[in-house]
Short mmCIF file of C-alpha atoms (C1' of nucleotides) in Angstrom, two decimals:
data_model
loop_
_atom_site.label_atom_id
_atom_site.label_comp_id
_atom_site.label_asym_id
_atom_site.label_seq_id
_atom_site.Cartn_x
_atom_site.Cartn_y
_atom_site.Cartn_z
CA UNK A 1 -25.40 23.38 9.61
CA UNK A 2 -24.60 19.56 11.44
CA UNK A 3 -26.57 17.86 13.93
CA UNK A 4 -24.63 15.88 16.51
CA UNK A 5 -25.24 12.29 16.61
CA UNK A 6 -22.65 11.29 19.32
CA UNK A 7 -19.45 12.59 20.77
CA UNK A 8 -17.70 11.75 17.25
CA UNK A 9 -20.29 11.53 14.68
CA UNK A 10 -21.96 14.27 13.02
CA UNK A 11 -24.78 14.37 10.20
CA UNK A 12 -24.83 16.80 7.64
CA UNK A 13 -28.50 16.83 6.70
CA UNK A 14 -30.21 16.32 3.71
CA UNK A 15 -30.78 19.70 2.00
CA UNK A 16 -27.34 21.42 2.64
CA UNK A 17 -26.39 21.14 -1.17
CA UNK A 18 -29.53 20.77 -3.03
CA UNK A 19 -30.45 17.32 -4.79
CA UNK A 20 -28.35 15.32 -1.89
CA UNK A 21 -29.19 11.70 -1.95
CA UNK A 22 -28.08 10.34 1.50
CA UNK A 23 -26.91 12.78 4.54
CA UNK A 24 -22.98 13.35 5.26
CA UNK A 25 -21.36 12.05 8.10
CA UNK A 26 -18.70 13.80 9.12
CA UNK A 27 -16.50 12.13 12.09
CA UNK A 28 -14.56 14.36 14.42
CA UNK A 29 -14.73 15.45 18.14
CA UNK A 30 -16.17 18.46 18.93
CA UNK A 31 -12.76 20.59 19.36
CA UNK A 32 -11.85 19.03 15.76
CA UNK A 33 -15.17 20.68 14.20
CA UNK A 34 -14.19 24.10 15.00
CA UNK A 35 -11.31 23.89 13.09
CA UNK A 36 -13.07 22.37 9.75
CA UNK A 37 -13.61 24.79 6.89
CA UNK A 38 -17.36 25.57 6.23
CA UNK A 39 -16.11 24.83 2.79
CA UNK A 40 -15.44 21.04 3.48
CA UNK A 41 -18.75 20.41 5.12
CA UNK A 42 -19.80 21.89 1.58
CA UNK A 43 -17.75 19.26 -0.28
CA UNK A 44 -19.14 16.42 1.58
CA UNK A 45 -22.50 17.42 0.85
CA UNK A 46 -21.73 18.28 -2.48
CA UNK A 47 -20.80 14.41 -2.96
CA UNK A 48 -24.11 13.23 -1.43
CA UNK A 49 -25.73 14.21 -4.40
CA UNK A 50 -23.95 11.80 -6.94
CA UNK A 51 -25.69 8.78 -8.50
CA UNK A 52 -25.45 5.73 -6.67
CA UNK A 53 -24.20 6.63 -3.67
CA UNK A 54 -24.49 4.38 -0.65
CA UNK A 55 -25.38 5.00 3.27
CA UNK A 56 -23.97 8.58 3.33
CA UNK A 57 -21.08 10.89 2.12
CA UNK A 58 -18.30 10.27 4.93
CA UNK A 59 -14.94 12.53 5.95
CA UNK A 60 -12.35 11.39 8.62
CA UNK A 61 -11.57 13.49 11.61
CA UNK A 62 -8.29 14.98 9.36
CA UNK A 63 -11.11 16.40 6.81
CA UNK A 64 -9.83 19.37 4.83
CA UNK A 65 -10.43 21.09 1.26
CA UNK A 66 -9.60 19.01 -1.65
CA UNK A 67 -10.32 18.85 -5.32
CA UNK A 68 -14.26 18.22 -5.88
CA UNK A 69 -14.16 15.69 -3.26
CA UNK A 70 -12.96 16.80 0.54
CA UNK A 71 -9.42 15.08 1.53
CA UNK A 72 -10.31 12.57 4.37
CA UNK A 73 -13.05 11.89 2.61
CA UNK A 74 -14.86 8.13 1.90
CA UNK A 75 -17.55 7.66 -0.90
CA UNK A 76 -18.96 4.17 -2.03
CA UNK A 77 -20.50 3.95 -5.00
CA UNK A 78 -23.19 1.25 -6.39
CA UNK A 79 -21.48 -0.85 -9.02
CA UNK A 80 -24.13 -0.38 -11.61
CA UNK A 81 -25.94 2.48 -10.45
CA UNK A 82 -23.13 4.63 -9.45
CA UNK A 83 -20.48 6.40 -10.64
CA UNK A 84 -16.80 6.60 -10.58
CA UNK A 85 -14.63 10.29 -10.26
CA UNK A 86 -11.27 11.19 -10.52
CA UNK A 87 -11.90 13.75 -7.65
CA UNK A 88 -12.68 10.84 -5.06
CA UNK A 89 -9.31 9.59 -5.64
CA UNK A 90 -7.20 12.68 -5.77
CA UNK A 91 -4.16 13.65 -8.10
CA UNK A 92 -1.51 11.68 -6.07
CA UNK A 93 -3.05 8.16 -6.74
CA UNK A 94 -2.07 5.78 -4.35
CA UNK A 95 -0.31 7.94 -2.16
CA UNK A 96 0.27 5.49 0.83
CA UNK A 97 2.40 4.39 3.57
CA UNK A 98 4.79 1.65 4.47
CA UNK A 99 6.40 0.67 7.71
CA UNK A 100 9.56 -1.31 7.64
CA UNK A 101 10.31 -2.70 11.00
CA UNK A 102 13.89 -3.36 12.57
CA UNK A 103 15.56 -5.23 15.16
CA UNK A 104 17.62 -2.42 16.11
CA UNK A 105 16.75 -0.21 19.42
CA UNK A 106 16.95 3.25 19.51
CA UNK A 107 20.20 3.13 21.72
CA UNK A 108 21.75 1.79 18.53
CA UNK A 109 20.46 4.05 16.06
CA UNK A 110 20.84 7.53 17.67
CA UNK A 111 24.57 7.81 17.39
CA UNK A 112 24.40 7.13 14.00
CA UNK A 113 21.08 9.15 13.09
CA UNK A 114 22.70 12.34 11.59
CA UNK A 115 24.87 10.01 9.10
CA UNK A 116 21.81 7.96 8.41
CA UNK A 117 19.40 10.66 7.75
CA UNK A 118 22.10 11.98 5.35
CA UNK A 119 22.58 8.86 3.73
CA UNK A 120 19.07 8.16 3.18
CA UNK A 121 18.38 11.50 1.84
CA UNK A 122 21.45 10.58 -0.68
CA UNK A 123 20.18 7.52 -1.52
CA UNK A 124 16.47 8.13 -2.09
CA UNK A 125 15.84 11.06 -4.72
CA UNK A 126 13.50 13.70 -3.40
CA UNK A 127 12.13 17.00 -4.17
CA UNK A 128 9.77 18.46 -7.32
CA UNK A 129 10.82 16.46 -10.58
CA UNK A 130 13.35 14.22 -8.42
CA UNK A 131 15.16 11.59 -10.90
CA UNK A 132 15.64 8.20 -10.22
CA UNK A 133 19.14 6.04 -10.87
CA UNK A 134 16.63 3.51 -12.86
CA UNK A 135 15.81 4.20 -16.19
CA UNK A 136 13.05 2.37 -16.56
CA UNK A 137 12.22 0.96 -20.54
CA UNK A 138 9.07 1.13 -22.01
CA UNK A 139 8.69 -2.35 -21.08
CA UNK A 140 9.55 -2.17 -17.78
CA UNK A 141 7.19 0.50 -17.33
CA UNK A 142 4.15 -1.24 -18.57
CA UNK A 143 5.25 -4.35 -16.14
CA UNK A 144 5.03 -1.48 -13.12
CA UNK A 145 1.92 -0.47 -14.32
CA UNK A 146 0.57 -4.06 -14.73
CA UNK A 147 2.48 -5.93 -11.75
CA UNK A 148 3.25 -3.10 -9.01
CA UNK A 149 5.21 -3.99 -6.11
CA UNK A 150 5.46 -7.41 -7.57
CA UNK A 151 7.12 -5.92 -10.66
CA UNK A 152 9.92 -3.90 -8.23
CA UNK A 153 10.54 -7.47 -6.49
CA UNK A 154 10.96 -9.34 -9.54
CA UNK A 155 13.53 -6.75 -10.84
CA UNK A 156 15.52 -7.24 -7.83
CA UNK A 157 14.18 -4.34 -5.22
CA UNK A 158 13.14 -6.70 -2.38
CA UNK A 159 11.91 -10.04 -1.20
CA UNK A 160 8.78 -12.08 -2.31
CA UNK A 161 7.68 -11.39 1.52
CA UNK A 162 7.41 -7.99 0.69
CA UNK A 163 4.42 -8.11 -1.55
CA UNK A 164 2.64 -10.82 0.69
CA UNK A 165 2.24 -7.61 3.18
CA UNK A 166 0.97 -4.80 1.06
CA UNK A 167 -2.52 -3.99 0.79
CA UNK A 168 -3.63 -6.00 -2.00
CA UNK A 169 -0.32 -7.89 -2.35
CA UNK A 170 1.16 -4.85 -3.97
CA UNK A 171 -0.63 -4.57 -6.90
CA UNK A 172 -4.41 -4.57 -8.41
CA UNK A 173 -5.99 -6.30 -11.01
CA UNK A 174 -7.38 -5.03 -14.01
CA UNK A 175 -4.62 -1.94 -15.08
CA UNK A 176 -4.30 -1.12 -18.54
CA UNK A 177 -1.50 0.61 -19.91
CA UNK A 178 -3.41 1.49 -23.12
CA UNK A 179 -5.36 4.01 -21.16
CA UNK A 180 -2.01 5.86 -20.18
CA UNK A 181 -0.88 8.90 -22.14
CA UNK A 182 2.28 9.10 -23.58
CA UNK A 183 3.00 12.39 -21.45
CA UNK A 184 2.53 10.14 -18.46
CA UNK A 185 4.48 7.54 -19.27
CA UNK A 186 7.03 10.14 -20.27
CA UNK A 187 6.82 11.60 -16.69
CA UNK A 188 6.54 8.27 -14.98
CA UNK A 189 9.75 6.64 -16.66
CA UNK A 190 12.43 8.27 -14.50
CA UNK A 191 10.63 8.47 -11.58
CA UNK A 192 10.88 4.92 -10.06
CA UNK A 193 12.47 4.88 -6.51
CA UNK A 194 11.63 8.83 -5.69
CA UNK A 195 9.76 10.37 -2.71
CA UNK A 196 8.81 13.65 -4.41
CA UNK A 197 7.64 16.89 -2.48
CA UNK A 198 5.11 18.08 -0.01
CA UNK A 199 4.26 15.96 3.05
CA UNK A 200 6.16 13.01 1.70
CA UNK A 201 8.86 11.79 3.57
CA UNK A 202 11.11 8.67 4.87
CA UNK A 203 11.50 8.75 8.49
CA UNK A 204 13.18 6.95 10.78
CA UNK A 205 11.41 6.41 13.96
CA UNK A 206 11.22 4.29 17.22
CA UNK A 207 8.53 2.72 19.26
CA UNK A 208 7.88 4.81 22.47
CA UNK A 209 4.69 3.36 23.23
CA UNK A 210 2.25 0.18 23.04
CA UNK A 211 -1.21 0.22 23.47
CA UNK A 212 -2.38 -3.26 22.50
CA UNK A 213 0.69 -5.88 23.04
CA UNK A 214 -1.10 -8.71 22.38
CA UNK A 215 -2.00 -7.14 18.40
CA UNK A 216 1.78 -5.33 18.75
CA UNK A 217 3.13 -8.82 18.96
CA UNK A 218 1.34 -9.87 16.14
CA UNK A 219 2.79 -7.21 14.02
CA UNK A 220 6.24 -7.41 15.46
CA UNK A 221 6.54 -4.38 17.10
CA UNK A 222 8.27 -3.94 20.72
CA UNK A 223 9.14 -1.01 22.75
CA UNK A 224 12.32 0.74 21.69
CA UNK A 225 12.41 -0.66 18.64
CA UNK A 226 13.26 1.03 15.62
CA UNK A 227 11.23 1.38 12.32
CA UNK A 228 11.39 3.24 9.11
CA UNK A 229 8.05 4.91 7.42
CA UNK A 230 7.77 5.92 3.91
CA UNK A 231 4.96 8.33 2.64
CA UNK A 232 5.25 8.76 -0.87
CA UNK A 233 2.60 8.33 -4.25
CA UNK A 234 2.64 7.69 -7.86
CA UNK A 235 4.74 11.32 -8.50
CA UNK A 236 4.34 12.66 -12.27
CA UNK A 237 2.68 9.59 -13.88
CA UNK A 238 -0.02 9.81 -11.08
CA UNK A 239 -0.92 13.02 -11.72
CA UNK A 240 -0.77 13.05 -15.21
CA UNK A 241 -3.31 10.11 -15.16
CA UNK A 242 -5.58 11.71 -13.16
CA UNK A 243 -5.39 14.90 -15.12
CA UNK A 244 -6.01 13.34 -18.24
CA UNK A 245 -9.18 11.62 -17.69
CA UNK A 246 -10.68 14.39 -16.16
CA UNK A 247 -10.54 16.30 -18.96
CA UNK A 248 -12.60 13.19 -20.80
CA UNK A 249 -14.88 12.76 -17.66
CA UNK A 250 -15.77 16.55 -17.84
CA UNK A 251 -16.89 15.69 -21.07
CA UNK A 252 -18.62 12.40 -20.18
CA UNK A 253 -20.54 14.42 -17.24
CA UNK A 254 -22.92 16.35 -20.15
CA UNK A 255 -22.86 13.11 -22.48
CA UNK A 256 -24.39 11.31 -19.63
CA UNK A 257 -26.55 14.64 -18.16
CA UNK A 258 -25.14 14.29 -14.82
CA UNK A 259 -26.16 17.04 -12.40
CA UNK A 260 -23.20 17.85 -10.08
CA UNK A 261 -22.78 20.84 -7.78
CA UNK A 262 -19.28 21.54 -8.62
CA UNK A 263 -17.30 20.72 -12.04
CA UNK A 264 -14.50 19.55 -9.80
CA UNK A 265 -16.65 16.48 -9.18
CA UNK A 266 -16.62 15.37 -12.75
CA UNK A 267 -17.69 11.69 -13.36
CA UNK A 268 -19.41 9.11 -15.36
CA UNK A 269 -21.76 6.01 -14.96
CA UNK A 270 -19.40 3.46 -13.34
CA UNK A 271 -19.62 0.99 -16.15
CA UNK A 272 -19.67 3.51 -18.82
CA UNK A 273 -16.56 3.42 -21.34
CA UNK A 274 -15.16 6.87 -19.92
CA UNK A 275 -15.32 5.62 -16.01
CA UNK A 276 -13.73 2.39 -17.15
CA UNK A 277 -10.91 4.03 -18.91
CA UNK A 278 -10.21 6.21 -16.00
CA UNK A 279 -10.56 3.08 -13.55
CA UNK A 280 -7.86 0.99 -15.83
CA UNK A 281 -5.77 3.92 -16.02
CA UNK A 282 -6.05 4.58 -12.16
CA UNK A 283 -4.86 1.33 -11.41
CA UNK A 284 -1.53 1.58 -13.70
CA UNK A 285 -1.20 4.64 -11.52
CA UNK A 286 -1.87 2.71 -8.29
CA UNK A 287 0.46 -0.15 -9.01
CA UNK A 288 3.14 2.58 -10.11
CA UNK A 289 3.04 4.06 -6.43
CA UNK A 290 3.23 0.54 -5.01
CA UNK A 291 6.38 -0.09 -7.24
CA UNK A 292 8.05 3.08 -6.43
CA UNK A 293 7.64 2.46 -2.73
CA UNK A 294 9.10 -0.94 -3.14
CA UNK A 295 11.93 0.65 -4.90
CA UNK A 296 12.86 2.93 -2.05
CA UNK A 297 12.29 0.01 0.50
CA UNK A 298 15.33 -1.89 -1.25
CA UNK A 299 17.33 1.77 -1.03
CA UNK A 300 16.55 2.11 2.58
CA UNK A 301 17.68 -1.39 3.40
CA UNK A 302 20.95 -0.95 1.38
CA UNK A 303 21.57 2.34 3.44
CA UNK A 304 21.03 0.62 6.96
CA UNK A 305 23.48 -1.90 5.29
CA UNK A 306 26.14 0.36 4.96
CA UNK A 307 25.72 2.19 8.29
CA UNK A 308 25.59 -0.71 10.55
CA UNK A 309 27.71 -3.11 8.68
CA UNK A 310 24.99 -5.77 8.41
CA UNK A 311 22.98 -7.08 5.85
CA UNK A 312 19.02 -6.17 5.78
CA UNK A 313 17.82 -9.87 6.88
CA UNK A 314 20.46 -9.82 9.92
CA UNK A 315 18.80 -6.27 10.98
CA UNK A 316 15.36 -7.74 10.60
CA UNK A 317 14.57 -5.28 8.19
CA UNK A 318 10.85 -7.05 7.21
CA UNK A 319 8.08 -5.58 5.59
CA UNK A 320 5.48 -4.60 8.10
CA UNK A 321 2.67 -3.54 5.93
CA UNK A 322 1.86 -1.02 2.96
CA UNK A 323 -1.37 1.01 2.90
CA UNK A 324 -2.88 2.93 0.04
CA UNK A 325 -4.77 6.10 1.29
CA UNK A 326 -5.88 7.86 -2.22
CA UNK A 327 -7.47 5.20 -4.30
CA UNK A 328 -10.87 3.67 -5.49
CA UNK A 329 -11.80 0.07 -5.19
CA UNK A 330 -14.38 -2.28 -5.85
CA UNK A 331 -15.32 -4.08 -2.86
CA UNK A 332 -17.79 -6.01 -1.27
CA UNK A 333 -19.82 -4.18 1.75
CA UNK A 334 -22.90 -4.77 3.72
CA UNK A 335 -25.58 -2.23 2.83
CA UNK A 336 -29.33 -2.47 4.31
CA UNK A 337 -28.52 -5.90 5.45
CA UNK A 338 -27.13 -7.15 2.16
CA UNK A 339 -23.77 -7.91 0.60
CA UNK A 340 -23.09 -5.65 -2.52
CA UNK A 341 -20.54 -4.47 -4.63
CA UNK A 342 -19.89 -0.84 -4.47
CA UNK A 343 -16.70 1.24 -5.76
CA UNK A 344 -15.14 2.94 -2.54
CA UNK A 345 -13.22 5.92 -3.00
CA UNK A 346 -10.70 6.76 -0.10
CA UNK A 347 -9.11 10.09 -0.67
CA UNK A 348 -6.90 10.46 2.26
CA UNK A 349 -8.28 7.77 4.12
CA UNK A 350 -6.80 4.23 4.63
CA UNK A 351 -8.93 1.08 4.61
CA UNK A 352 -9.39 -0.61 7.82
CA UNK A 353 -10.10 -4.36 7.39
CA UNK A 354 -11.36 -6.20 10.67
CA UNK A 355 -9.81 -9.39 11.86
CA UNK A 356 -10.80 -12.57 9.82
CA UNK A 357 -11.53 -10.77 6.32
CA UNK A 358 -9.65 -12.55 3.27
CA UNK A 359 -7.94 -9.51 2.30
CA UNK A 360 -5.79 -9.09 5.59
CA UNK A 361 -2.82 -11.07 5.08
CA UNK A 362 -2.58 -14.37 6.89
CA UNK A 363 0.05 -13.18 9.50
CA UNK A 364 -2.56 -10.46 10.81
CA UNK A 365 -5.55 -12.66 9.85
CA UNK A 366 -6.28 -13.10 13.92
CA UNK A 367 -5.98 -9.42 14.50
CA UNK A 368 -6.64 -7.18 11.59
CA UNK A 369 -5.50 -5.03 9.09
CA UNK A 370 -2.34 -2.80 9.96
CA UNK A 371 -3.81 0.87 9.50
CA UNK A 372 -0.65 2.87 9.34
CA UNK A 373 -1.28 6.60 10.25
CA UNK A 374 1.60 9.24 9.85
CA UNK A 375 2.08 12.59 11.86
CA UNK A 376 3.52 15.69 10.63
CA UNK A 377 7.25 16.24 10.54
CA UNK A 378 8.48 15.97 14.22
CA UNK A 379 5.27 14.46 15.58
CA UNK A 380 3.90 11.12 16.42
CA UNK A 381 2.92 8.69 13.93
CA UNK A 382 0.69 5.78 14.69
CA UNK A 383 0.10 1.85 14.29
CA UNK A 384 -3.55 1.02 14.14
CA UNK A 385 -5.85 -1.99 13.32
CA UNK A 386 -8.84 -2.62 11.78
CA UNK A 387 -12.03 -3.41 12.88
CA UNK A 388 -15.34 -4.98 12.50
CA UNK A 389 -16.86 -1.67 13.45
CA UNK A 390 -15.25 -0.25 10.52
CA UNK A 391 -16.97 -2.32 7.88
CA UNK A 392 -20.68 -1.08 9.92
CA UNK A 393 -19.70 2.54 10.09
CA UNK A 394 -17.27 3.66 7.50
CA UNK A 395 -17.23 0.91 4.90
CA UNK A 396 -13.93 -0.52 6.34
CA UNK A 397 -11.80 2.66 6.24
CA UNK A 398 -10.04 5.29 8.96
CA UNK A 399 -8.26 8.32 8.97
CA UNK A 400 -4.80 8.87 7.02
CA UNK A 401 -2.84 11.44 8.79
CA UNK A 402 -2.94 14.65 10.80
CA UNK A 403 -4.41 16.86 8.35
CA UNK A 404 -3.40 20.17 7.13
CA UNK A 405 -4.84 23.24 8.79
CA UNK A 406 -2.75 26.42 7.37
CA UNK A 407 -1.50 26.84 3.38
CA UNK A 408 1.77 26.04 2.26
CA UNK A 409 1.74 29.90 1.54
CA UNK A 410 0.62 31.23 5.04
CA UNK A 411 3.17 28.79 6.47
CA UNK A 412 6.24 30.37 4.56
CA UNK A 413 5.16 33.67 5.76
CA UNK A 414 4.80 32.34 9.71
CA UNK A 415 7.51 29.89 10.08
CA UNK A 416 11.40 30.09 9.32
CA UNK A 417 12.78 26.51 7.88
CA UNK A 418 16.18 27.08 9.81
CA UNK A 419 14.13 27.81 13.06
CA UNK A 420 12.13 25.05 12.71
CA UNK A 421 14.90 22.64 11.93
CA UNK A 422 16.33 23.79 14.95
CA UNK A 423 13.56 23.32 17.09
CA UNK A 424 13.48 19.71 16.01
CA UNK A 425 16.69 18.77 16.76
CA UNK A 426 16.45 20.37 20.09
CA UNK A 427 13.82 17.32 20.37
CA UNK A 428 16.66 14.76 18.98
CA UNK A 429 15.09 14.95 15.71
CA UNK A 430 17.32 15.17 12.62
CA UNK A 431 15.79 16.66 9.63
CA UNK A 432 17.46 16.67 5.79
CA UNK A 433 15.47 18.48 3.37
CA UNK A 434 15.85 19.82 -0.35
CA UNK A 435 15.55 23.27 0.69
CA UNK A 436 14.78 25.46 4.24
CA UNK A 437 10.97 26.39 2.72
CA UNK A 438 10.23 22.61 2.18
CA UNK A 439 10.42 22.49 6.49
CA UNK A 440 8.66 25.67 6.69
CA UNK A 441 6.04 24.61 4.41
CA UNK A 442 5.42 21.09 6.61
CA UNK A 443 6.17 22.60 9.67
CA UNK A 444 4.23 20.67 12.66
CA UNK A 445 2.38 23.65 13.54
CA UNK A 446 0.32 23.87 9.57
CA UNK A 447 -0.97 20.20 10.96
CA UNK A 448 -3.92 18.97 12.98
CA UNK A 449 -2.55 17.10 16.38
CA UNK A 450 -2.27 13.65 15.01
CA UNK A 451 -2.91 12.34 18.26
CA UNK A 452 -6.68 14.09 18.63
CA UNK A 453 -7.10 12.57 15.22
CA UNK A 454 -6.17 9.55 15.63
CA UNK A 455 -8.01 9.07 19.02
CA UNK A 456 -11.17 10.13 17.08
CA UNK A 457 -11.02 6.82 15.19
CA UNK A 458 -10.08 4.96 18.05
CA UNK A 459 -12.94 5.98 20.24
CA UNK A 460 -15.09 5.48 17.23
CA UNK A 461 -14.05 1.85 16.97
CA UNK A 462 -13.40 2.42 13.39
CA UNK A 463 -9.28 1.44 14.40
CA UNK A 464 -7.88 0.53 17.02
CA UNK A 465 -4.64 1.93 18.45
CA UNK A 466 -1.99 -0.40 18.76
CA UNK A 467 1.54 1.21 19.03
CA UNK A 468 3.22 4.97 18.80
CA UNK A 469 6.24 5.77 16.60
CA UNK A 470 8.42 9.25 17.46
CA UNK A 471 10.68 10.22 14.72
CA UNK A 472 14.38 10.33 15.33
CA UNK A 473 15.39 11.25 11.42
CA UNK A 474 13.47 12.61 8.59
CA UNK A 475 14.60 13.28 5.06
CA UNK A 476 12.05 14.99 2.35
CA UNK A 477 12.15 16.91 -0.70
"C1'" DA B 1 0.08 16.16 -4.70
"C1'" DT B 2 2.46 18.19 -9.40
"C1'" DG B 3 8.27 19.60 -14.95
"C1'" DT B 4 3.81 24.06 -8.41
"C1'" DT B 5 0.31 28.86 -14.42
"C1'" DC B 6 -3.02 25.55 -19.92
#
DNA sequence: ATGTTC
């Protein structure tokens, strides 16, 4: 059913799903392959039937079942002959991760970790339906849809350097709020600066291991240093935008006579009105998510200032980087020796651009894009760098996290939140959540090992390990 | 992921 190409690379041959235009390719170790659901492999094969797909339909080592496309999936489609599909992006448009440096050492933070975690939990609203202190006007919402993190910085939530250290400078061009429904706007307005629920979190961490001293130095990372990781997305706005346009694109599938093996793969020709309307609305959600993470960054800095009695500049709280891991983008890639423009869909996959790529910020141009891979609650997260190999193998992409292996429902029967919390506290990790069930659903045991997943992309060479960070305090919804 | 069942 899958054919081994190398230690971490497997081919899903043409034929697993009728109508496959290219093979599938799954990047996993032999041991991770055992945990991959056959349905996930079917999803990778299904995507290979879509018009204009380039090279192969891929999935990263953290792959698992998603809506239509597998989570952990990467697929690139020809700009003219290809398609755009909301299932290839996911409901949480521009779910992503950012990492803030500090010049604090672990020893300085540990005595304050309970107060710090409590204050972060208090200052950054979290949980399903959580609301912000900010009540955005229609005009501000439009500005955020159009300008992302740049809007947030101009509104006073951060500094100029923050946007320079985001993928795409914290906003994508071409967004058009006229394709965002009133319902999506209503859901989005009160949610700027909120974390949400599920696997989203705000985590205080420390660097415990450096793998590549030169790159770590370029990223401003040293052993023992405290960092803050923020993982969240576009909240209700992005979810509603996806829902609205899925409905439109389900109709478009019939209109354009596209054969799809699964209704969840609703799509339309890339340059059709329907696909472009989705794309312009998706860019609004992507920009909303960058604005959201930027506002959270501001409140995180304020919280540190209060707890440590020093200002954020003095604490060295610079943004290291911000990555999107649920987004579709028009990018230039080399296919069959020729440069071409493709819509790269990354759904639970991180861009991993190499040294010297013009889209990598000047500060990191010599070493490659920072690739931020969050672990599950209580397990290590990793900082990697992008590589030339990623451009050759995976359309400049790597994995995005540990990858869930147990459903939320199952997790709640298997684990007790309070017990998990006590276990984590025994390891020196403070957890603050809206409800114990949130902790049970996100227990470390419901995920693959982040270390094992990261080792696959490192060994393949599609991203290289730079540093590992260990949690000290976690706030989540 | 999500005002967690249109």
